[in-house]
Coordinates of C-alpha atoms in Angstrom, one line a residue:
M3 CA -72.7 6.7 109.2
S4 CA -69.4 6.7 111.0
A5 CA -68.2 3.5 109.4
T6 CA -68.7 5.0 105.9
L7 CA -67.3 8.4 106.7
T8 CA -64.1 7.1 108.3
H9 CA -62.9 6.8 104.7
I10 CA -63.0 10.6 104.3
H11 CA -59.5 12.0 104.3
G12 CA -60.5 15.5 105.3
P13 CA -62.3 16.6 108.5
V14 CA -65.8 15.4 109.4
V15 CA -67.3 18.2 111.5
H16 CA -70.5 18.4 113.6
P17 CA -72.3 21.3 115.3
G18 CA -70.5 22.1 118.5
D19 CA -67.1 21.1 117.2
P20 CA -64.4 23.8 117.6
T21 CA -63.9 24.2 113.9
Y22 CA -67.6 24.1 112.9
K23 CA -68.0 27.9 112.5
D24 CA -64.9 28.2 110.4
E25 CA -66.0 25.4 108.1
V26 CA -69.5 26.8 107.4
T27 CA -68.7 30.5 107.2
G28 CA -68.2 31.9 103.7
F29 CA -67.5 35.4 102.3
N30 CA -71.2 36.5 102.4
L31 CA -71.9 36.7 106.1
A32 CA -75.6 37.2 105.5
A33 CA -76.0 33.4 104.9
L34 CA -75.4 31.8 108.3
H35 CA -75.2 28.1 107.5
T36 CA -76.3 25.5 110.1
P37 CA -75.8 22.0 108.5
D38 CA -76.0 18.8 110.4
L39 CA -72.7 17.7 109.1
V40 CA -69.7 19.2 107.2
I41 CA -67.2 17.4 105.1
G42 CA -63.9 19.2 104.5
A43 CA -63.1 17.6 101.2
T44 CA -59.5 17.2 100.2
G45 CA -60.1 15.6 96.8
A46 CA -62.5 13.8 94.5
E47 CA -62.5 10.6 96.6
D48 CA -63.9 12.5 99.6
I49 CA -66.7 13.9 97.5
V50 CA -67.5 10.5 96.1
T51 CA -67.7 9.0 99.6
A52 CA -69.7 11.9 101.0
L53 CA -72.3 11.7 98.2
R54 CA -72.6 8.0 98.4
W55 CA -73.4 8.4 102.1
A56 CA -75.9 11.2 101.3
S57 CA -77.6 9.2 98.7
A58 CA -77.9 6.1 101.0
T59 CA -79.3 8.2 103.8
N60 CA -81.4 10.6 101.6
T61 CA -79.5 13.6 103.1
P62 CA -79.7 16.9 101.1
V63 CA -76.4 18.3 100.1
T64 CA -74.9 21.7 99.3
V65 CA -71.4 22.8 98.4
Q66 CA -69.3 25.8 99.3
A67 CA -65.8 26.9 98.3
T68 CA -65.4 30.6 99.0
G69 CA -69.0 31.5 99.8
H70 CA -69.1 34.6 97.6
G71 CA -72.4 33.3 96.2
A72 CA -73.9 32.3 99.5
N73 CA -77.2 34.1 99.4
F74 CA -79.2 31.3 101.0
P75 CA -78.6 30.0 104.6
I76 CA -78.3 26.2 104.6
E77 CA -80.2 24.5 107.4
N78 CA -79.7 20.8 108.2
G79 CA -78.3 18.4 105.6
L80 CA -74.7 18.0 104.5
L81 CA -72.3 20.8 103.5
I82 CA -69.3 19.8 101.4
N83 CA -66.5 22.4 101.9
T84 CA -64.1 22.3 98.9
A85 CA -61.9 25.2 100.1
R86 CA -58.9 22.8 100.6
M87 CA -59.0 21.8 96.9
T88 CA -57.0 24.6 95.4
D89 CA -54.6 22.9 92.9
V90 CA -54.1 24.6 89.5
K91 CA -52.1 23.3 86.6
T92 CA -51.5 25.6 83.7
D93 CA -50.5 24.2 80.3
K94 CA -48.9 27.0 78.4
E95 CA -48.7 24.9 75.2
T96 CA -52.5 24.4 74.9
C97 CA -53.4 27.6 76.8
T98 CA -55.5 25.8 79.3
A99 CA -55.7 25.4 83.0
T100 CA -56.9 22.4 85.1
I101 CA -58.6 23.9 88.2
A102 CA -59.7 22.1 91.4
A103 CA -63.0 22.7 93.0
G104 CA -62.0 25.2 95.7
A105 CA -59.5 27.3 93.8
K106 CA -59.9 31.0 93.5
W107 CA -59.3 33.0 90.3
R108 CA -56.2 34.5 92.0
H109 CA -54.8 31.0 92.3
V110 CA -55.2 30.6 88.6
L111 CA -53.7 34.0 87.8
E112 CA -50.6 33.1 89.9
T113 CA -49.9 30.2 87.6
C114 CA -50.9 31.6 84.2
T115 CA -49.8 35.3 84.1
P116 CA -46.1 34.5 84.2
H117 CA -46.7 32.8 80.8
G118 CA -48.5 35.9 79.4
L119 CA -51.9 34.2 79.8
A120 CA -55.1 35.6 81.4
T121 CA -58.4 34.3 82.7
L122 CA -62.1 35.1 82.3
N123 CA -62.5 36.1 86.0
G124 CA -65.1 38.5 87.4
S125 CA -64.6 41.8 89.2
S126 CA -62.9 40.1 92.2
T127 CA -60.3 37.4 91.8
D128 CA -61.1 36.3 95.4
A129 CA -64.1 34.5 94.1
G130 CA -64.1 30.7 93.5
V131 CA -63.6 29.5 89.9
V132 CA -66.1 26.6 89.9
G133 CA -69.2 28.3 91.4
Y134 CA -68.7 31.4 89.3
T135 CA -68.4 29.3 86.1
L136 CA -71.3 27.0 86.9
G137 CA -73.5 30.2 86.9
G138 CA -72.2 31.2 83.5
G139 CA -69.4 33.6 84.8
L140 CA -69.7 37.2 83.7
P141 CA -66.1 38.4 83.2
V142 CA -64.4 41.7 83.4
L143 CA -63.5 41.1 79.7
G144 CA -66.9 39.6 78.8
R145 CA -67.6 41.8 75.8
T146 CA -64.3 40.8 74.3
Y147 CA -64.2 37.1 75.0
G148 CA -67.7 36.0 76.2
Y149 CA -68.8 34.1 79.3
A150 CA -66.4 31.9 81.4
A151 CA -68.8 28.9 80.8
D152 CA -68.2 29.2 77.1
K153 CA -64.5 28.5 77.5
V154 CA -64.8 25.3 79.6
R155 CA -63.3 22.2 77.8
S156 CA -64.4 19.5 80.4
F157 CA -65.5 18.8 83.9
E158 CA -64.8 16.1 86.5
V159 CA -68.1 15.9 88.4
V160 CA -69.7 13.6 91.0
T161 CA -73.4 13.1 90.6
P162 CA -75.5 12.7 93.8
D163 CA -75.5 8.9 93.5
G164 CA -71.7 9.1 94.2
T165 CA -70.6 8.4 90.6
L166 CA -67.5 10.3 89.2
H167 CA -68.1 11.4 85.6
H168 CA -65.8 13.0 83.0
T169 CA -67.9 15.2 80.7
D170 CA -67.2 17.3 77.7
R171 CA -68.8 18.2 74.4
D172 CA -68.8 14.6 73.3
T173 CA -69.1 12.7 76.5
E174 CA -72.5 13.0 78.3
P175 CA -73.2 16.2 76.5
D176 CA -76.4 16.9 78.5
L177 CA -74.4 16.9 81.7
F178 CA -71.8 19.2 80.1
W179 CA -74.6 21.5 78.9
A180 CA -76.2 21.8 82.3
L181 CA -73.0 22.5 84.2
R182 CA -72.3 25.6 82.0
G183 CA -74.8 28.1 83.2
G184 CA -77.2 25.7 85.1
K185 CA -75.5 26.3 88.4
G186 CA -75.2 23.4 91.0
N187 CA -78.1 21.4 89.9
V188 CA -76.7 18.1 88.6
G189 CA -73.5 17.3 90.5
V190 CA -70.5 18.4 92.6
V191 CA -67.6 19.5 90.3
T192 CA -64.2 18.3 91.5
S193 CA -62.2 20.0 88.7
L194 CA -62.6 21.7 85.3
V195 CA -60.4 22.4 82.3
T196 CA -60.8 25.8 80.8
E197 CA -59.2 27.9 78.0
L198 CA -56.9 30.7 78.9
L199 CA -56.4 34.0 77.0
P200 CA -53.2 35.1 75.3
L201 CA -53.3 38.5 77.0
Q202 CA -50.6 40.1 79.2
R203 CA -51.8 43.7 79.7
V204 CA -55.0 45.8 79.7
L205 CA -55.9 49.4 80.0
G206 CA -58.1 49.5 83.0
G207 CA -59.3 51.4 86.1
G208 CA -62.0 53.8 87.1
I209 CA -63.1 57.3 86.4
Y210 CA -64.6 58.8 89.6
C211 CA -66.8 61.9 89.8
A212 CA -68.8 63.2 92.7
G213 CA -72.0 61.4 93.2
E214 CA -73.9 64.7 92.6
D215 CA -72.6 64.6 89.1
A216 CA -74.1 61.2 88.3
E217 CA -76.6 62.5 85.7
P218 CA -74.1 63.9 83.2
L219 CA -71.7 61.0 83.6
L220 CA -74.4 58.3 83.3
S221 CA -76.1 60.0 80.3
T222 CA -72.7 60.4 78.5
W223 CA -71.8 56.8 79.3
A224 CA -75.2 55.5 78.1
N225 CA -74.7 57.3 74.7
W226 CA -71.1 56.3 74.6
T227 CA -71.9 52.6 74.8
Q228 CA -74.1 52.7 71.8
D229 CA -71.2 52.3 69.4
L230 CA -68.2 50.7 71.0
P231 CA -65.8 48.0 69.7
P232 CA -66.0 44.7 71.7
E233 CA -62.5 45.4 73.1
M234 CA -64.1 48.0 75.5
N235 CA -65.7 46.6 78.6
S236 CA -67.3 49.1 81.1
T237 CA -69.7 49.5 84.0
F238 CA -71.4 52.6 85.5
S239 CA -71.7 52.6 89.3
M240 CA -73.2 54.6 92.1
L241 CA -71.1 54.0 95.2
R242 CA -72.0 55.1 98.8
L243 CA -69.0 53.8 100.7
P244 CA -69.1 53.7 104.5
P245 CA -66.3 55.1 106.6
F246 CA -64.8 51.7 107.4
P247 CA -61.1 51.4 107.8
E248 CA -61.1 48.4 105.4
I249 CA -61.9 50.9 102.6
P250 CA -58.8 52.7 101.4
E251 CA -58.5 56.5 101.2
P252 CA -59.6 58.6 99.3
F253 CA -62.6 56.4 98.6
R254 CA -63.6 55.8 102.2
G255 CA -66.9 57.4 103.2
G256 CA -67.4 58.8 99.8
F257 CA -70.4 59.2 97.5
W258 CA -69.2 58.5 94.0
A259 CA -70.4 58.1 90.4
R260 CA -67.9 55.9 88.6
V261 CA -67.2 54.2 85.3
C262 CA -64.9 51.2 85.5
L263 CA -63.4 49.9 82.3
A264 CA -61.1 47.3 80.7
W265 CA -59.8 47.8 77.2
T266 CA -57.9 45.0 75.4
G267 CA -56.8 46.9 72.3
D268 CA -54.1 49.5 71.6
T269 CA -53.5 51.7 74.7
E270 CA -53.4 55.0 72.8
A271 CA -56.7 54.1 70.9
G272 CA -58.3 53.2 74.2
E273 CA -57.3 56.5 75.9
K274 CA -58.8 58.4 73.0
L275 CA -62.1 56.5 73.4
L276 CA -62.3 57.7 77.0
T277 CA -62.3 61.4 76.2
P278 CA -66.1 61.8 76.3
L279 CA -66.3 60.3 79.8
R280 CA -63.5 62.4 81.2
E281 CA -65.2 65.5 79.8
A282 CA -68.7 64.6 81.0
A283 CA -68.3 65.9 84.5
P284 CA -65.4 67.1 86.8
V285 CA -63.2 64.0 87.4
V286 CA -62.1 63.7 91.1
I287 CA -60.1 60.5 90.8
D288 CA -58.8 58.8 87.6
T289 CA -57.1 55.4 88.2
V290 CA -57.1 54.3 84.5
E291 CA -53.7 53.0 83.5
E292 CA -52.0 50.2 81.5
M293 CA -51.6 47.3 83.9
D294 CA -50.5 43.7 84.0
Y295 CA -53.5 41.5 84.0
A296 CA -52.3 40.1 87.3
A297 CA -53.4 43.4 88.8
V298 CA -57.0 43.2 87.4
D299 CA -58.5 43.6 90.9
R300 CA -57.4 47.3 90.8
I301 CA -60.2 47.9 88.2
Y302 CA -63.3 47.4 90.4
L303 CA -61.6 47.5 93.9
D304 CA -64.2 45.0 95.2
P305 CA -64.2 44.3 99.0
Q306 CA -61.6 41.7 100.0
D307 CA -63.0 41.1 103.5
P308 CA -66.2 39.1 104.3
L309 CA -69.4 41.1 104.8
P310 CA -73.1 40.4 105.1
A311 CA -74.6 41.4 101.7
R312 CA -77.9 41.3 99.8
E313 CA -77.5 41.4 96.0
S314 CA -79.9 41.3 93.1
C315 CA -79.8 41.8 89.3
T316 CA -82.1 42.6 86.4
L317 CA -81.2 42.1 82.7
L318 CA -82.0 45.2 80.7
R319 CA -82.8 45.2 77.0
E320 CA -82.2 49.0 76.7
L321 CA -80.8 52.1 78.4
T322 CA -83.0 54.9 77.0
P323 CA -83.2 58.4 78.5
Q324 CA -86.3 57.2 80.3
A325 CA -84.4 54.3 81.7
V326 CA -81.6 56.6 82.8
D327 CA -84.1 58.9 84.5
A328 CA -85.8 55.9 86.3
F329 CA -82.4 54.7 87.5
L330 CA -81.4 58.2 88.8
D331 CA -84.7 58.6 90.6
Q332 CA -84.1 55.4 92.5
A333 CA -80.3 55.4 93.0
G334 CA -79.0 58.8 92.0
P335 CA -78.3 61.9 94.1
A336 CA -82.0 62.5 94.8
A337 CA -82.1 59.2 96.8
G338 CA -79.6 60.7 99.2
A339 CA -75.9 60.1 99.9
G340 CA -75.1 58.6 103.2
D341 CA -78.6 57.5 104.1
Y342 CA -79.4 55.5 101.0
P343 CA -79.2 51.8 102.0
L344 CA -77.6 50.3 98.9
L345 CA -73.8 50.3 98.9
M346 CA -73.4 49.8 95.2
V347 CA -75.8 50.1 92.3
E348 CA -74.3 49.5 88.8
I349 CA -75.2 49.0 85.2
R350 CA -72.8 46.8 83.2
H351 CA -72.6 47.1 79.4
M352 CA -73.3 43.7 77.8
G353 CA -73.3 42.9 74.1
G354 CA -70.2 42.1 72.0
A355 CA -69.0 38.5 72.6
L356 CA -71.6 38.2 75.4
A357 CA -74.3 38.3 72.8
R358 CA -72.8 35.5 70.6
P359 CA -73.9 31.9 70.9
A360 CA -71.3 29.6 72.5
D361 CA -69.4 27.3 70.2
V362 CA -70.8 24.4 72.2
E363 CA -74.4 25.1 73.4
D364 CA -74.7 25.9 77.1
A365 CA -77.4 27.0 79.6
V366 CA -76.4 30.7 79.8
C367 CA -79.5 32.9 79.0
A368 CA -78.3 36.5 79.1
R369 CA -77.2 36.9 75.5
D370 CA -80.1 39.1 74.5
A371 CA -79.4 41.7 77.3
E372 CA -77.8 45.0 76.3
Y373 CA -77.1 45.9 80.0
L374 CA -77.2 44.3 83.4
L375 CA -78.4 46.1 86.5
E376 CA -76.9 44.9 89.9
A377 CA -77.5 46.2 93.4
V378 CA -75.7 45.3 96.6
G379 CA -76.6 46.3 100.1
V380 CA -74.9 45.6 103.4
L381 CA -77.1 44.0 106.1
A382 CA -75.4 45.6 109.1
A383 CA -78.4 45.4 111.4
P384 CA -82.1 44.2 111.2
P385 CA -83.5 47.8 110.4
M386 CA -80.8 48.1 107.6
A387 CA -81.8 44.7 106.2
E388 CA -85.4 45.9 105.8
A389 CA -84.2 49.2 104.2
V390 CA -82.0 47.3 101.8
E391 CA -84.9 45.0 100.8
Q392 CA -87.2 48.0 100.2
A393 CA -84.7 49.9 98.1
T394 CA -83.8 46.8 96.1
R395 CA -87.5 46.1 95.4
A396 CA -88.2 49.7 94.4
L397 CA -85.2 49.8 92.1
N398 CA -86.1 46.6 90.3
T399 CA -89.7 47.6 89.9
A400 CA -88.7 51.0 88.4
M401 CA -86.4 49.3 85.9
A402 CA -88.7 46.4 85.0
P403 CA -90.2 48.2 82.0
H404 CA -86.7 48.3 80.5
G405 CA -85.8 44.7 81.3
T406 CA -86.0 41.3 79.7
G407 CA -87.8 39.8 82.7
R408 CA -84.8 37.6 83.5
T409 CA -81.8 37.6 85.8
M410 CA -78.3 36.0 85.9
V411 CA -78.2 33.1 88.3
N412 CA -74.9 34.2 90.0
L413 CA -76.2 37.7 90.8
H414 CA -79.9 36.8 91.3
G415 CA -79.7 37.1 95.1
T416 CA -81.8 35.1 97.5
P417 CA -83.8 32.6 95.4
G418 CA -87.6 32.6 96.0
D419 CA -90.2 30.1 94.8
D420 CA -90.0 28.1 91.5
T421 CA -91.3 31.0 89.5
D422 CA -88.7 33.4 90.8
R423 CA -85.8 30.9 90.3
A424 CA -86.9 30.2 86.8
R425 CA -86.2 33.9 85.9
A426 CA -82.5 33.0 85.5
W427 CA -83.3 31.0 82.3
T428 CA -85.5 31.1 79.3
P429 CA -88.6 28.8 79.6
E430 CA -87.0 26.3 77.2
V431 CA -83.7 26.2 79.0
Y432 CA -85.5 26.0 82.4
D433 CA -87.5 23.0 81.3
R434 CA -84.5 21.3 79.8
L435 CA -82.5 21.9 83.0
R436 CA -85.3 20.3 85.1
R437 CA -85.3 17.3 82.8
T438 CA -81.5 16.9 83.0
K439 CA -81.7 17.2 86.8
S440 CA -84.3 14.4 86.8
T441 CA -81.7 12.2 85.1
Y442 CA -78.7 13.0 87.4
D443 CA -80.4 14.0 90.7
P444 CA -83.9 12.4 90.7
K445 CA -84.1 12.5 94.5
N446 CA -83.4 16.3 94.5
L447 CA -80.5 16.0 97.0
L448 CA -78.9 19.1 95.6
R449 CA -81.8 21.4 96.6
Y450 CA -80.1 24.3 98.4
G451 CA -79.3 27.6 96.8
H452 CA -80.5 28.6 93.3
T453 CA -81.5 25.1 92.3
V454 CA -84.5 23.7 90.3
T455 CA -86.8 20.8 91.0
P456 CA -86.5 17.7 88.8
A457 CA -89.1 17.3 86.1
V458 CA -91.7 14.6 86.9

């Protein structure tokens, strides 16, 4: 082992080493990884060497950049940490960016927004580009532009046998297909090339009402979303924020009903569209403003510091009055303010470009959903962890009659058995993903996290 891994340029870290904890700890502190070995990759060569060693020794492998999606604690095996690989190159002529494996969306924004270009990032630009995109990538501007996976031009990826591949729509198309929405099932991505958006400013922010006014705001929002142009992207949220100093005033310790939005059209037209929401209930805080896209984190105000979290999601086919009532019964004011265990429960409006097929077929399977339900709880202590689990289960059970039966892989939460994992894809896509995995990872070395087993 040591003879082979001496060719690694980055650190090779074992349990008990002084840097071990830093290497294995990601953003989600609920997943406490304990691998047998960590490789701090500095480039594609390190990943090739690590995977060749893993294949020769039959060692299971996982990858982590930022750890935002770390819902599954890794025990034993090899962890490849790509956090050092943060290079980003923006080509303003082709409106594309070449992004290394460990780069965050904010790294990309730093290079592209000076050229009037934007990205298809999610609600936090602290998240890693590659892991987010492999799971499909649900952007803040999804209704306008589609999924992040839809915009990828090519990947550089190392398969578990240690072979470096270039893949695009014409080169190894099955591999290209599986990497866009199939999560980390077929290889370790070293970099990707993606399209950028010719967009400099958006109208964005949040309309906050007291949590007790959730019913009129949610009912109005549900009706409002029935007939919206795709330039409008929005999410309804119930927030029960703890009194932590990391949370800025005046949001700290508050119980809020909120609508977040991002509008890419004419600012005056967007402001007019918001009138029904601002009249639905007394508005306590209104942060909606025209902003440079570089300030996109101000829309959702996601946490920037690591925390132990449990998340889940359910894709919804409708948001009828019955669905609204079921949601409010579980997560609205009747569930309590400070004692309800879920930090955030939200419904995102889908449709628009999110419903359109990709120009090049990929493995994203949420195009038939009209809404997405997501819940997040903080696991501060063992009793709270059980309360979060019970509340999450009750919420998803109540909303199941309005759902498609599926989830999105990035927001699925802790993966269960094969049946549970399969809910992130249609049966046809799940079967194809298993067949593709049997081609590129027949020994199932990439078995941690939300992965599938190879087809026999």
